[in-house]
XYZ file of C-alpha atoms in Angstrom:
392
model
C -0.694 185.577 182.379
C -3.592 187.563 180.810
C -2.677 185.884 177.712
C -5.550 183.057 176.730
C -3.678 179.376 176.195
C -4.397 177.496 173.168
C -5.786 174.536 173.398
C -4.025 171.062 172.764
C -6.450 170.274 169.882
C -5.623 173.733 168.433
C -2.338 173.381 168.570
C -1.893 170.069 167.183
C -3.955 171.381 164.658
C -2.333 174.391 164.132
C 1.347 172.454 163.561
C -1.050 170.485 161.131
C -1.362 173.419 159.109
C 2.050 173.724 158.656
C 3.845 172.841 155.767
C 5.963 170.141 156.748
C 9.884 170.391 154.844
C 9.634 166.530 155.254
C 6.864 165.835 153.839
C 7.959 168.672 150.750
C 10.493 166.342 149.658
C 8.760 163.529 147.688
C 11.066 160.949 146.328
C 11.002 160.326 142.843
C 11.178 157.082 141.187
C 12.722 156.141 137.953
C 12.286 153.326 135.547
C 15.026 151.542 134.058
C 13.595 152.758 130.408
C 14.029 156.660 131.061
C 17.207 156.254 131.906
C 19.887 156.784 129.050
C 20.335 154.082 126.232
C 23.748 153.337 127.327
C 23.438 153.261 130.693
C 20.902 150.998 129.943
C 23.345 149.399 127.854
C 26.084 148.626 130.487
C 23.527 147.302 133.029
C 22.247 144.580 130.889
C 26.058 143.620 129.564
C 26.560 142.863 133.180
C 23.680 140.604 133.584
C 23.983 137.212 133.183
C 20.821 135.553 131.456
C 18.831 134.772 134.397
C 18.900 137.968 135.288
C 18.328 139.856 131.678
C 14.527 137.139 131.670
C 14.255 139.007 134.760
C 14.584 141.938 134.042
C 12.280 141.341 131.100
C 9.172 140.913 132.923
C 9.472 143.762 134.738
C 6.759 145.457 132.188
C 5.565 145.820 129.072
C 8.401 148.536 127.851
C 10.746 146.497 128.990
C 10.087 143.580 127.046
C 9.450 144.920 124.549
C 12.910 146.448 124.878
C 14.871 143.158 125.573
C 13.090 140.448 124.605
C 14.928 140.535 121.288
C 18.311 140.734 123.003
C 17.480 137.609 124.570
C 16.471 135.426 122.293
C 18.546 137.013 119.851
C 20.904 133.437 120.308
C 19.737 130.411 121.726
C 21.583 127.440 123.104
C 19.449 123.932 123.085
C 21.631 121.264 125.982
C 21.428 116.967 126.416
C 19.220 116.121 128.293
C 17.640 119.445 129.985
C 14.976 121.087 129.856
C 15.950 123.138 127.665
C 16.564 120.868 125.181
C 15.070 120.592 121.143
C 11.821 119.725 122.192
C 11.359 122.049 124.710
C 12.296 125.392 122.152
C 9.108 123.693 120.412
C 6.981 123.842 122.663
C 8.331 127.255 123.765
C 7.541 128.533 119.551
C 4.363 127.334 119.442
C 3.214 128.945 122.792
C 4.612 132.187 121.648
C 4.669 132.543 117.865
C 6.384 136.243 118.793
C 9.629 135.020 119.252
C 10.621 133.221 116.324
C 11.162 136.316 114.182
C 13.782 137.302 117.369
C 15.788 134.213 116.515
C 19.617 134.841 114.790
C 21.818 132.037 116.238
C 20.780 128.321 117.315
C 22.947 126.359 118.488
C 22.325 122.618 119.520
C 23.898 120.479 121.796
C 21.969 117.801 120.762
C 21.110 115.610 117.656
C 16.956 114.263 117.648
C 15.646 113.346 114.311
C 11.920 114.328 115.515
C 12.953 117.508 116.965
C 15.039 118.655 115.246
C 12.895 118.632 112.252
C 10.067 119.787 114.140
C 11.625 122.978 115.089
C 12.689 123.392 111.678
C 10.015 123.462 110.027
C 8.937 126.260 112.119
C 9.725 129.302 110.757
C 12.180 131.786 111.832
C 12.795 134.749 109.021
C 15.580 136.160 110.731
C 18.014 132.898 111.492
C 21.636 133.519 110.351
C 22.950 130.577 112.238
C 22.240 126.880 112.355
C 24.871 124.627 114.241
C 24.817 121.223 115.226
C 27.203 120.338 117.351
C 25.686 116.925 118.731
C 28.730 114.356 118.434
C 28.059 110.689 117.761
C 24.803 109.481 116.765
C 21.171 110.704 116.943
C 19.915 110.702 120.235
C 16.304 108.652 119.305
C 15.319 106.341 116.614
C 13.250 107.597 113.957
C 11.600 105.475 111.259
C 12.209 106.437 108.000
C 8.658 106.890 107.354
C 8.149 109.451 110.215
C 11.373 111.033 109.013
C 9.623 111.526 105.651
C 6.732 112.920 106.657
C 8.779 115.056 109.231
C 10.387 116.414 106.338
C 7.823 117.477 104.448
C 6.480 120.038 107.211
C 10.327 121.566 106.788
C 10.199 124.909 105.530
C 12.880 126.880 104.139
C 15.299 129.512 106.046
C 16.364 132.272 104.469
C 18.356 133.879 106.213
C 20.811 131.659 107.115
C 24.380 132.133 106.046
C 26.357 129.861 108.365
C 26.175 126.125 108.877
C 27.169 123.504 110.103
C 24.967 120.773 110.468
C 25.725 116.252 110.729
C 21.944 115.923 109.042
C 21.216 112.614 107.568
C 19.533 113.485 104.353
C 16.559 112.035 103.916
C 15.000 114.955 101.628
C 17.374 118.063 100.299
C 13.866 120.126 100.813
C 15.785 122.074 104.511
C 19.025 121.805 101.807
C 18.462 125.354 99.890
C 19.798 127.988 101.606
C 21.008 130.477 99.140
C 22.629 133.664 101.799
C 24.729 130.753 102.759
C 28.529 132.323 103.657
C 29.963 129.583 105.971
C 29.346 126.039 105.168
C 30.610 123.266 108.136
C 30.281 119.443 106.837
C 31.959 117.329 110.247
C 30.855 113.566 109.773
C 27.665 114.164 107.866
C 26.388 110.852 104.963
C 25.428 113.701 102.852
C 25.528 112.416 99.357
C 26.457 114.865 96.087
C 23.150 115.841 95.300
C 23.062 116.842 99.185
C 26.236 119.590 98.545
C 25.096 120.363 95.537
C 22.169 121.503 97.274
C 23.675 123.240 100.077
C 25.991 125.534 97.768
C 24.352 125.586 94.003
C 21.433 128.002 95.803
C 23.921 130.125 97.441
C 25.542 133.098 95.650
C 27.957 134.481 98.952
C 29.789 131.318 99.912
C 33.016 132.385 101.224
C 34.297 129.649 104.108
C 33.625 125.395 103.319
C 35.210 123.275 106.266
C 34.209 119.168 104.658
C 35.855 117.431 108.118
C 35.364 113.385 108.082
C 36.835 110.900 110.737
C 34.556 107.926 110.809
C 35.528 105.638 107.496
C 34.445 106.317 104.007
C 33.182 109.615 102.808
C 29.502 109.472 102.330
C 30.513 110.512 98.768
C 33.586 109.639 95.232
C 36.697 111.689 96.258
C 37.007 112.617 92.190
C 32.809 114.095 92.564
C 34.228 116.839 95.109
C 35.791 119.339 92.881
C 32.770 119.135 90.504
C 30.419 119.797 93.400
C 32.836 122.637 94.973
C 33.531 124.702 91.992
C 29.948 125.644 91.744
C 31.302 128.706 94.458
C 34.839 128.622 92.194
C 33.960 132.379 92.244
C 33.072 133.214 95.759
C 35.326 130.090 97.458
C 37.967 132.188 100.157
C 38.493 129.529 102.544
C 38.194 125.811 101.685
C 39.744 122.886 104.564
C 39.423 119.369 103.175
C 40.379 116.812 105.835
C 39.206 113.204 105.793
C 41.145 110.125 107.373
C 39.645 107.369 104.877
C 42.007 107.511 101.757
C 41.209 104.999 99.193
C 44.199 102.933 97.693
C 44.981 104.309 94.534
C 43.947 107.542 93.407
C 43.331 108.140 89.341
C 42.678 111.733 89.745
C 43.945 115.106 91.271
C 41.592 117.741 92.127
C 42.263 120.992 89.314
C 41.434 123.803 91.684
C 43.191 125.771 89.738
C 39.567 128.014 88.338
C 39.218 128.814 91.882
C 40.328 132.200 91.900
C 39.199 133.773 94.826
C 40.571 131.188 97.047
C 43.140 132.624 99.647
C 43.380 129.509 101.925
C 43.557 125.666 101.154
C 44.230 122.880 103.153
C 44.699 119.950 101.694
C 46.311 116.414 101.394
C 48.558 117.237 98.554
C 47.833 113.707 96.981
C 44.333 114.619 96.621
C 45.701 118.157 95.349
C 48.221 116.500 92.270
C 46.987 112.574 91.606
C 48.742 110.638 89.881
C 51.453 111.887 87.647
C 55.080 110.494 86.502
C 56.463 113.577 87.935
C 55.950 112.205 90.948
C 57.155 108.903 90.078
C 60.094 109.699 87.940
C 61.909 113.157 88.662
C 65.062 113.648 90.044
C 65.476 117.060 90.821
C 63.443 119.701 91.713
C 64.054 121.539 89.490
C 61.960 119.627 87.100
C 59.529 121.295 84.511
C 56.891 118.768 84.532
C 57.016 119.019 88.741
C 56.514 122.789 88.532
C 53.900 122.631 85.788
C 51.736 120.136 87.718
C 51.782 121.866 90.822
C 50.895 125.140 88.993
C 47.906 123.880 87.369
C 46.552 122.383 90.097
C 46.607 124.912 92.930
C 44.300 128.479 92.997
C 46.284 131.423 91.084
C 45.548 133.311 94.374
C 46.470 131.410 96.821
C 48.263 133.258 100.533
C 48.395 130.457 102.501
C 48.605 126.688 102.056
C 47.892 124.213 104.253
C 49.456 120.584 103.991
C 47.402 117.285 105.476
C 48.495 113.574 105.975
C 51.846 114.628 104.488
C 53.616 110.907 103.751
C 55.694 109.212 106.508
C 58.014 106.350 107.269
C 56.325 102.801 107.490
C 57.537 102.284 110.010
C 56.805 104.215 112.993
C 58.994 104.244 115.607
C 55.981 105.958 118.675
C 59.711 106.902 120.410
C 60.451 108.977 117.842
C 59.484 112.006 115.453
C 59.762 111.164 112.184
C 61.090 112.864 108.724
C 59.418 113.518 106.135
C 60.349 112.033 102.748
C 58.605 110.651 99.396
C 56.979 112.640 97.266
C 55.193 115.407 99.403
C 58.585 116.413 100.541
C 59.893 117.391 97.001
C 56.522 118.706 96.132
C 57.047 121.489 99.021
C 60.862 122.075 98.067
C 59.504 122.092 94.412
C 56.750 125.166 95.792
C 59.137 127.112 97.903
C 62.238 126.806 94.880
C 59.970 127.765 92.704
C 57.553 130.401 94.450
C 57.341 133.183 92.492
C 56.691 131.512 89.127
C 53.769 128.329 90.479
C 52.059 130.873 93.123
C 53.300 134.440 93.138
C 50.954 135.318 95.824
C 51.620 132.361 98.469
C 53.100 133.396 101.967
C 52.288 130.458 104.507
C 53.051 126.871 103.679
C 51.955 124.669 107.132
C 51.747 121.677 107.761
C 50.004 119.305 109.909
C 50.463 116.629 112.720
C 54.009 118.332 114.124
C 54.114 116.454 117.331
C 54.799 113.632 115.448
C 57.807 114.808 112.554
C 60.795 117.346 112.001
C 60.363 118.837 108.834
C 63.894 119.145 107.059
C 65.810 122.704 107.743
C 67.008 123.096 104.527
C 62.734 123.885 103.621
C 62.826 127.019 106.224
C 66.158 128.108 103.928
C 64.387 128.127 101.292
C 61.114 129.901 102.757
C 63.409 132.899 103.813
C 64.967 133.188 100.786
C 61.463 134.317 99.262
C 60.595 135.723 102.280
C 57.028 132.903 102.938
C 56.532 131.690 106.176
C 57.175 128.108 107.089
C 55.909 125.833 109.947
C 54.326 123.048 111.167
C 50.817 122.738 112.867
C 49.462 120.177 115.791
C 46.845 117.713 115.305
C 43.967 120.367 117.146
C 45.520 123.773 115.638
C 42.120 125.665 113.298
C 43.411 128.296 111.559
C 40.723 131.427 112.032
C 42.095 133.570 108.936
C 42.239 137.486 108.831
C 39.969 138.034 106.268
C 40.755 141.734 105.878
C 43.835 140.067 105.408
C 43.025 137.481 103.093
C 40.964 140.303 101.025
C 44.317 141.914 99.934
C 46.400 141.905 96.871
C 49.979 142.298 98.452
C 50.975 139.431 101.158
């Protein structure tokens, strides 16, 4: 009874003075940049492009680390705010982004804004793809094009180029690091092709695909232009639907020592030759010599285009190959070892509407080759390591 009672005020003050276990445990906040690199990479791999853009805006350190990844590859989409004009505006506002861009994919071809885009220096741009089908989406006068062309700058890091540009100027076609060239439905002149091919010391692949009307250059001039890359070119694909009624020339590719894969029409390769008209046997030395003199010496894959079919085609029936193209294939298979000893694949397009003679399969088996057909839309992506190997 004699014990002095603590006042409520003193009790409260004493309690406040005691160390609190709850207050002692302070939650530690972990910043994204504090995480190990492998965890950060795993997180970023799972993000959509929009989520990555949001993450980049969280702090300056995150922006410095991840913004190059955000702008590494840019798609410009037709009829959306993310079009070519929008990208030009962005790069003019934020100059530091241009060196981050390494791949550009244009889903449109605007003759004004595409030129404005290529007047901005992008020192690390390695791949330029223009995949817009059909005509350009706006009219620009030739006078304005010439003025814009004068503003365009070289993009020396480009190694992969796919574009249907018209050739008002050749200034922007100088890509010394070019490795892959894909030209589709373009109006390139012979001079423009030379400007594209000549500066490159590393060009390994050319794909020329033209389906609308005559070529903008003469067939006979093309082989000379392609020969500028004869020492480095490994893959050559030539396909167009408009053929001259008569040819008095053939492509001599015997100097293309690096070439491993060739897609071509037999008539373009061989041209007119009496052995193609008069021989009665595939044992003809004239025919074998002709093929040997035109094929690249180290060829491993031959893809044949536009094979001869009967004049009267029944759409209900598959057609059998006949004539010069058939004898060309027979001769090549029968005398493979002396004509093209490294040739491993002989393939032909348009299997969906023709039947190859069965004896060709037996001939191919006999010499250890693969002979088969391809469908219209098949486009082989070669195994580059295999192409480089000495053995088949």
